[in-house]
CSV table of C-alpha atoms in Angstrom, one decimal:
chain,number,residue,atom,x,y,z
G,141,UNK,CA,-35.1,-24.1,32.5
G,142,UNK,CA,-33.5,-26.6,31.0
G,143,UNK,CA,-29.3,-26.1,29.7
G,144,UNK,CA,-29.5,-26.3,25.8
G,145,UNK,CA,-26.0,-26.1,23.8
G,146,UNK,CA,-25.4,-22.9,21.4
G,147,UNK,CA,-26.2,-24.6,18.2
G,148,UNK,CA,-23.6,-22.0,16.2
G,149,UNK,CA,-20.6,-23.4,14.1
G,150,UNK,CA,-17.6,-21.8,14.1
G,151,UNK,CA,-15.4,-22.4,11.1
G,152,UNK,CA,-11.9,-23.2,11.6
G,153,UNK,CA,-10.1,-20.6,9.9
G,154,UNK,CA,-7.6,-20.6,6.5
G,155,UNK,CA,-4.7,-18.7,6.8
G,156,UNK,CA,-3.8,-17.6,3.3
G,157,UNK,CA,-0.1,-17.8,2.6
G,158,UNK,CA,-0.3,-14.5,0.3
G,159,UNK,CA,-1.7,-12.6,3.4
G,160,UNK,CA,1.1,-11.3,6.1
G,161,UNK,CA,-0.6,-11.2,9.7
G,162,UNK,CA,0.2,-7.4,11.9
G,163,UNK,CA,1.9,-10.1,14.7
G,164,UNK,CA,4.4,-11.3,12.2
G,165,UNK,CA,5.5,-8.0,10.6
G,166,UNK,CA,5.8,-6.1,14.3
G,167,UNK,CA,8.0,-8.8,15.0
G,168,UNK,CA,10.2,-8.0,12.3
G,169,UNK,CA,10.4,-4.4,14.0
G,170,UNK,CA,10.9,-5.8,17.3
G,171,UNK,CA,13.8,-7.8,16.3
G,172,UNK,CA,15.7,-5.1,15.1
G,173,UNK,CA,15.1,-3.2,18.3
G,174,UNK,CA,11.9,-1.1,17.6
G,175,UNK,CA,9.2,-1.1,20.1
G,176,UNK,CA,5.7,-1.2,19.8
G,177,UNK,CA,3.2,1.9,21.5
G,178,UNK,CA,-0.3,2.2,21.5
G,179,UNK,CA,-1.0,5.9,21.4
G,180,UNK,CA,-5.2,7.5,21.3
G,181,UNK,CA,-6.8,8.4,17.9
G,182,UNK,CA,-7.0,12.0,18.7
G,183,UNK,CA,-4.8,14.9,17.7
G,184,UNK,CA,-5.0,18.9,18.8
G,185,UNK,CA,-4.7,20.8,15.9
G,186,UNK,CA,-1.3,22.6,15.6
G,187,UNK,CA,0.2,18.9,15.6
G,188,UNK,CA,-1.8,17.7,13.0
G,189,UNK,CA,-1.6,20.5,10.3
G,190,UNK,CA,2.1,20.4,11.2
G,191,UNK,CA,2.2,16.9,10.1
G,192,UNK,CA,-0.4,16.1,7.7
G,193,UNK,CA,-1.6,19.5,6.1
G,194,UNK,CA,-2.8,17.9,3.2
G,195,UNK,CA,-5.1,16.1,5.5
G,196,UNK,CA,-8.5,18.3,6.0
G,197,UNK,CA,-8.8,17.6,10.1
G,198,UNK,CA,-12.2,16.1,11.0
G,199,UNK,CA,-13.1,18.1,14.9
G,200,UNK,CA,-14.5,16.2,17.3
G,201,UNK,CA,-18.3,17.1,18.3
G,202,UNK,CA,-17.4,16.6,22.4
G,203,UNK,CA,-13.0,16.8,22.3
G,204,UNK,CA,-12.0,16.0,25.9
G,205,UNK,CA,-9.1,18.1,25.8
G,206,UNK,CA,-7.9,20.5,23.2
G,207,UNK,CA,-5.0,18.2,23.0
G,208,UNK,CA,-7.4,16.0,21.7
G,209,UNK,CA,-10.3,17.7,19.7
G,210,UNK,CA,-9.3,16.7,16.2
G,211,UNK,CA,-9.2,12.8,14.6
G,212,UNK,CA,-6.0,12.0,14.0
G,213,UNK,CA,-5.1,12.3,9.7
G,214,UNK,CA,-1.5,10.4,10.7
G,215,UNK,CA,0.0,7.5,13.4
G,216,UNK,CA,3.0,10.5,13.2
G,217,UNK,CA,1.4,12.8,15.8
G,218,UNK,CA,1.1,10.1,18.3
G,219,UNK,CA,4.7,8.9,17.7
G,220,UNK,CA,6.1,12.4,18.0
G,221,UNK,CA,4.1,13.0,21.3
G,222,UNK,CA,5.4,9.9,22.8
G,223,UNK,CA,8.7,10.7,22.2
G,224,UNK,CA,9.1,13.8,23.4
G,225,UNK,CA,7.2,12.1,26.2
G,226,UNK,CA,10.5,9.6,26.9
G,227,UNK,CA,12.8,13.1,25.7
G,228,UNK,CA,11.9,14.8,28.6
G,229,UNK,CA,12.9,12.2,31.0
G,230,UNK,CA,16.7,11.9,29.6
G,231,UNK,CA,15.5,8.8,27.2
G,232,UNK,CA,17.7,10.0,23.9
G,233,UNK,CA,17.8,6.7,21.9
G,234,UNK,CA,14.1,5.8,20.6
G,235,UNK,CA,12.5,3.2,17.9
G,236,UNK,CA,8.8,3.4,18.2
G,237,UNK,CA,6.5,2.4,16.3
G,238,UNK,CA,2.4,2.2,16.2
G,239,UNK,CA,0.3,-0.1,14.1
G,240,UNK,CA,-3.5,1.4,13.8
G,241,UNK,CA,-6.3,3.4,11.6
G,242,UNK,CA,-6.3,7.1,10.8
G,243,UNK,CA,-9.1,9.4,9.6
G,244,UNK,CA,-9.6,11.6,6.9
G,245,UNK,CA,-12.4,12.8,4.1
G,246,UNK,CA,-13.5,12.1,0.7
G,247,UNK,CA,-16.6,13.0,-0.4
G,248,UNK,CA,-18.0,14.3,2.5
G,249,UNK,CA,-17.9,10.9,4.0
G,250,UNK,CA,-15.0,9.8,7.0
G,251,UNK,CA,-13.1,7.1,5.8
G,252,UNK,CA,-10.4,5.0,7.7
G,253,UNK,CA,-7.6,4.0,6.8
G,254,UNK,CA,-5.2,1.2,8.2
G,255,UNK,CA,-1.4,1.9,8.6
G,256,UNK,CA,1.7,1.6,10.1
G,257,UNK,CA,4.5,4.2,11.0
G,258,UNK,CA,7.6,4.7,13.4
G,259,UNK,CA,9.6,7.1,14.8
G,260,UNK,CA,13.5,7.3,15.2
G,261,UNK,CA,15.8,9.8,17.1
G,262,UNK,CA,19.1,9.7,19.2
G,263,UNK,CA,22.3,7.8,18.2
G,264,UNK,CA,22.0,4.7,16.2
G,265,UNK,CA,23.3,2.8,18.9
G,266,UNK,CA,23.8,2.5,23.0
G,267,UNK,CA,26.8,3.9,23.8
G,268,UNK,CA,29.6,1.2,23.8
G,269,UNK,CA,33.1,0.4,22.5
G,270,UNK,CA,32.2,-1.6,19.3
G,271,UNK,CA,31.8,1.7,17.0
G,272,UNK,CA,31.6,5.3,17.2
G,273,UNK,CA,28.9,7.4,18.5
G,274,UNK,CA,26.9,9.0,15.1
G,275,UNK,CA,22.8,10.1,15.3
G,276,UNK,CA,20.6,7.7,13.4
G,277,UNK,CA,20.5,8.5,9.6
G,278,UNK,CA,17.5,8.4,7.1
G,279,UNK,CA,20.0,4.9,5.4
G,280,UNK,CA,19.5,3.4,9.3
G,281,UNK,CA,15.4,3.5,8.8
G,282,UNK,CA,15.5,2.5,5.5
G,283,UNK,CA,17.4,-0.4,6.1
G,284,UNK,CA,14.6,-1.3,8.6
G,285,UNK,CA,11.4,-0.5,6.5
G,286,UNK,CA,13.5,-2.6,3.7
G,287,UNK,CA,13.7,-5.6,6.0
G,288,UNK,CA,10.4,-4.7,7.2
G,289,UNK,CA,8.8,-4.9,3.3
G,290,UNK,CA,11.3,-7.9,2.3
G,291,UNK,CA,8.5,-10.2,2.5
G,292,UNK,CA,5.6,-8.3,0.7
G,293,UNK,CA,4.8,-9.1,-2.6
G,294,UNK,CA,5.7,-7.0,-5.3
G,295,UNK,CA,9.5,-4.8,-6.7
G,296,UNK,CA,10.5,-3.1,-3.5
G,297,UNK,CA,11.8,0.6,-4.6
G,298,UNK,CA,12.5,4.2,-2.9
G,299,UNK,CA,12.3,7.4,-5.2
G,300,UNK,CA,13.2,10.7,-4.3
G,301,UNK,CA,10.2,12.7,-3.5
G,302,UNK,CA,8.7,15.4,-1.6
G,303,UNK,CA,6.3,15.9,1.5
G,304,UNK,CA,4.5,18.8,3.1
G,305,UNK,CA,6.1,17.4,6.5
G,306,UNK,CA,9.5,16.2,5.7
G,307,UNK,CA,13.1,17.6,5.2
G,308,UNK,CA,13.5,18.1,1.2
G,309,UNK,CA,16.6,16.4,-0.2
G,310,UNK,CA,15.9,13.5,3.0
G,311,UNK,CA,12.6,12.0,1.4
G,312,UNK,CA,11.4,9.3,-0.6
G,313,UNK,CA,8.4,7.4,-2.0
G,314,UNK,CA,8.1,3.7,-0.6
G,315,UNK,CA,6.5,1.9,-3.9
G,316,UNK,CA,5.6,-1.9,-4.8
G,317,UNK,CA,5.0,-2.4,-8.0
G,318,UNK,CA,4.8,1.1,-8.8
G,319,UNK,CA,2.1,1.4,-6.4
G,320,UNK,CA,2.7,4.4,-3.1
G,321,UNK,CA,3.2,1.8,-0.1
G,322,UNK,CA,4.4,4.9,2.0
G,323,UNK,CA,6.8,7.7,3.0
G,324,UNK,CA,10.5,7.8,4.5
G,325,UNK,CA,12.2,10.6,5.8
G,326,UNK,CA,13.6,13.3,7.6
G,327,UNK,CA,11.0,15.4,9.5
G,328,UNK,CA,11.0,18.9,7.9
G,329,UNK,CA,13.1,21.8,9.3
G,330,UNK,CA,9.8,24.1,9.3
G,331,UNK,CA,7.9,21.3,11.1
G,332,UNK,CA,10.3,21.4,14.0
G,333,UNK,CA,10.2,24.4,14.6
G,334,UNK,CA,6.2,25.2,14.8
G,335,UNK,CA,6.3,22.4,17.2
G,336,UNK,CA,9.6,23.4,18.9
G,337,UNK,CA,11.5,20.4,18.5
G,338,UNK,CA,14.9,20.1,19.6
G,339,UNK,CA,15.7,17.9,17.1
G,340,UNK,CA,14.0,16.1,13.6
G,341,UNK,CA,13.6,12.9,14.2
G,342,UNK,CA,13.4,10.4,11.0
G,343,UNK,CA,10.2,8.8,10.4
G,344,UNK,CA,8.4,6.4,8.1
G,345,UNK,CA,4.5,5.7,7.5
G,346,UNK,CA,3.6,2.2,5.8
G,347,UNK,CA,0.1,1.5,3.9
G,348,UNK,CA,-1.3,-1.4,5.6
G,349,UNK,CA,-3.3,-2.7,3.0
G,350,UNK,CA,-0.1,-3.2,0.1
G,351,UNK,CA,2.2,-4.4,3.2
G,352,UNK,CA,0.2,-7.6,4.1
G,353,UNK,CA,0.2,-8.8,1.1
G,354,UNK,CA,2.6,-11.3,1.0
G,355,UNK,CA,4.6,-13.0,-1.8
G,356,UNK,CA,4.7,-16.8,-2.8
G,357,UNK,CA,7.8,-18.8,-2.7
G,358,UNK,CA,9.0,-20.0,-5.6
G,359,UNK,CA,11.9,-22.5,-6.4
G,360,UNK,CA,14.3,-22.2,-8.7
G,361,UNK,CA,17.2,-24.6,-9.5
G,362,UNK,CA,20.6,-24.0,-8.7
G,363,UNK,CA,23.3,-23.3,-11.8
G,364,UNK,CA,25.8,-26.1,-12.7
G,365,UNK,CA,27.7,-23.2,-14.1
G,366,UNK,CA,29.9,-20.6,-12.4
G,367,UNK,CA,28.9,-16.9,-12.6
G,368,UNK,CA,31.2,-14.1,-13.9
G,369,UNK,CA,32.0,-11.0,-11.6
G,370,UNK,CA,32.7,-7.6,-13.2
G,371,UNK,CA,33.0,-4.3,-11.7
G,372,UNK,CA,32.0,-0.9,-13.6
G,373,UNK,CA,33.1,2.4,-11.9
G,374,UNK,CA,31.4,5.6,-13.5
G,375,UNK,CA,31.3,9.1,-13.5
G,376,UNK,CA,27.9,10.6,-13.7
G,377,UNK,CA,26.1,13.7,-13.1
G,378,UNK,CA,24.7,14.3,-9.5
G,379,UNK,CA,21.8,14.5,-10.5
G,380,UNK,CA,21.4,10.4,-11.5
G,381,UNK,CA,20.4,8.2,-8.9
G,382,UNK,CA,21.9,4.8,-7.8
G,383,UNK,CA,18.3,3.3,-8.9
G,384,UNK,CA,18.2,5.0,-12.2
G,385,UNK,CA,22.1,3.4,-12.9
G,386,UNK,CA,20.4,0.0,-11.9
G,387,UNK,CA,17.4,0.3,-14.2
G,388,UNK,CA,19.7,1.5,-17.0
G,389,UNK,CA,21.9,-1.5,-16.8
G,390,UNK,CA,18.4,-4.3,-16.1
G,391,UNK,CA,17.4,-2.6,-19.7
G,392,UNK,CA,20.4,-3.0,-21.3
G,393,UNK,CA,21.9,-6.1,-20.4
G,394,UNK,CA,20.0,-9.4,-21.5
G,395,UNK,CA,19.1,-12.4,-19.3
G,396,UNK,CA,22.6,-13.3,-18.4
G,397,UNK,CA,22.8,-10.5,-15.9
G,398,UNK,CA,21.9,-12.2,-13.1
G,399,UNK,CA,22.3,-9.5,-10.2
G,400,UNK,CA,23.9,-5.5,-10.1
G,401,UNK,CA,24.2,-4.2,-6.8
G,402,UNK,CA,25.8,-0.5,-5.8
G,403,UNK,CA,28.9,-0.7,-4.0
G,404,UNK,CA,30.6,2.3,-3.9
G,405,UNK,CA,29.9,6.2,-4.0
G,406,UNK,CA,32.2,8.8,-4.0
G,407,UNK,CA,32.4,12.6,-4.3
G,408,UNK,CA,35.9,14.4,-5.0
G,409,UNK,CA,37.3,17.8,-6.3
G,410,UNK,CA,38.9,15.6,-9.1
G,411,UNK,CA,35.5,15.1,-10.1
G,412,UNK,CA,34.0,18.3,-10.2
G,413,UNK,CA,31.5,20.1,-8.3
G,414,UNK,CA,28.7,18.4,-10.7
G,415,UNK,CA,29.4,14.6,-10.8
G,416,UNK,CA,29.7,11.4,-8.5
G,417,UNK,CA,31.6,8.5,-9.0
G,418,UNK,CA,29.3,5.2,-8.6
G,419,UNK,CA,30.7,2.0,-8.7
G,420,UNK,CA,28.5,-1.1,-9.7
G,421,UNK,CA,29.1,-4.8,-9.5
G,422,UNK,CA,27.6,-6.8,-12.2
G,423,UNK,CA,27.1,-10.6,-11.9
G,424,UNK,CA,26.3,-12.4,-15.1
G,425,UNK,CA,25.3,-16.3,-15.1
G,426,UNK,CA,23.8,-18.5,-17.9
G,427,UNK,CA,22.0,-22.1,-16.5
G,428,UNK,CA,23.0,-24.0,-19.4
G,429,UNK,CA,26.6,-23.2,-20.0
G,430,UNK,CA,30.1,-21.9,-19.0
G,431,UNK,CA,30.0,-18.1,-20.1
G,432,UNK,CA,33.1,-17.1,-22.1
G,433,UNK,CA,35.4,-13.9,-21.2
G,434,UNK,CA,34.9,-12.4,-24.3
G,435,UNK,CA,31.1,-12.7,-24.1
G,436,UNK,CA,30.7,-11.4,-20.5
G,437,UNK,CA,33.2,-8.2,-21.9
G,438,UNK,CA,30.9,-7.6,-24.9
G,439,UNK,CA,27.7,-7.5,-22.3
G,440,UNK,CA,29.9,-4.8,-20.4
G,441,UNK,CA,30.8,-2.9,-23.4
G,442,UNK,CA,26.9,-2.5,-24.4
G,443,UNK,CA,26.0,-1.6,-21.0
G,444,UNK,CA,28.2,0.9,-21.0
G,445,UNK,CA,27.5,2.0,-24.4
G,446,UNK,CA,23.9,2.5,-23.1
G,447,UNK,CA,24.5,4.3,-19.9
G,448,UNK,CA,26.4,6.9,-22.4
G,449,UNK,CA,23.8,7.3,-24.4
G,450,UNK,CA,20.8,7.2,-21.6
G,451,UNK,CA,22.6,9.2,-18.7
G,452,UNK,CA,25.7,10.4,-20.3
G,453,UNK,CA,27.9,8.2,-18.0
G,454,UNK,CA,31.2,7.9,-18.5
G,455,UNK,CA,33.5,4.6,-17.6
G,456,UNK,CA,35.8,5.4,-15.2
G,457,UNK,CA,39.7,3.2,-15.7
């Protein structure tokens, strides 16, 4: 029989620069010191209401295990199993995290679902001279799922929320462009204990399909003017959040505030049980001329005018 070539064509393949591949955004995690595990799809059934009760579990016709007789509803199980996994054999320090599909039902039809989640416990850091020992904090993650999203298209924010499975008060909603991209937090008091943990480890969950989407560069010429720096301390209620300070001043000031970031936080008996003292730096630019003193002071006096009125802050001198 004589050879004959596969006459098939293969298509060289287009990488779209608004598409983020999984290699490139593990390797974000993997520079910052998380590692990558590959955990099964199954879950037993205490570990899966435990950590996705709103999930309705989908049982496994043939389970080889009970350990593994449901589908899993969340990449948490599998973290939380392979930690305790490295737990037991005197491993305190973990970043883990998993990259795959998990299962659940709409309609009476299994659908799949592609996400990404990790897993912190133990101190932030190895043991070592350079700073003091301190347990990871729910700030630590954050700082890595904001790295993490840095690149995706869309206004990155975190709001204070709640979850079936995580501590309240320690949670928030991961959202781009108003859109739920995932969860951050704490794992719940209550959820420790039905799965006797000794500790509750901080965890995040990512949507796959809003975190590969990628945003396009775009240029923007440098000002041939300097920027003015001013600095606004306030009192406000507890109850306001850093991000609703932000969006307060973004309303109020026009499009000579070029940047406000939160510096500062404090909490003090001279400020009462029920108020926080935030302090915000506010940089104001204009690309086409030198800004005056008295105009940057009048753009400071409306914003603080407006936080009055909006969240009844109150300039601190």
């Amino acid at each position: 029989i004589p050879a004959k070539a596969y006459a098939a064509r293969l298509p060289v393949s287009r990488p779209s620069e608004t598409r983020r591949s999984v290699t490139r955004v593990k390797d974000v995690l993997v520079g910052r010191g998380w590692q990558e595990i590959v955990t099964l799809a199954f879950a037993e059934q205490k570990l899966q209401q435990a950590l996705a009760p709103e999930v309705r579990p989908i049982p496994l016709d043939s389970p080889l295990a009970d350990t593994h007789a449901y589908m899993r509803g969340t990449l948490w199980s599998g973290l939380v199993g392979a930690w305790l996994h490295n737990r037991a054999r005197q491993i305190s320090r973990v970043r883990l995290f998993e990259s795959g599909v998990v299962f659940g039902e709409e309609g009476g039809q299994v659908v799949e679902r592609s996400r990404l989640a990790g897993l912190a416990a133990g101190p932030v850091a190895s043991r070592q001279w350079g700073q003091p020992a301190r347990a990871v904090d729910f700030f630590d993650i954050k700082a890595d799922v904001e790295a993490l999203l840095s690149a995706s298209s869309g206004e990155l924010r975190f709001e204070a929320a709640t979850h079936p499975a995580l501590h309240p008060g320690q949670t928030a909603k991961v959202l781009l462009d108003g859109a739920v991209a995932g969860w951050i937090g704490r794992l719940h008091p209550r959820v420790a204990k039905t799965l006797d943990l000794t500790e509750q480890p901080i965890v995040f969950d990512l949507d796959w399909s809003l975190l590969g989407k990628a945003s396009m560069p775009r240029l923007q010429a440098l000002s041939e003017f300097p920027s003015s720096r001013r600095d606004l301390s306030l009192k406000v209620p507890v109850a306001v959040s850093a991000q609703a300070l932000c969006d307060a001043v973004k309303d109020s000031a026009g499009a000579e505030l070029q940047r406000v970031n939160v510096f500062d936080v404090y909490r003090g008996t001279e400020l009462g049980e029920h108020d926080k003292s935030v302090s915000l730096e506010l940089i104001f630019q204009d690309a086409s001329r030198t800004l005056t003193i008295e105009e940057v002071d009048s753009f400071v006096a409306e914003i603080s005018r407006q936080l009055q009125q909006k969240l009844g802050a109150a300039v601190r001198v």
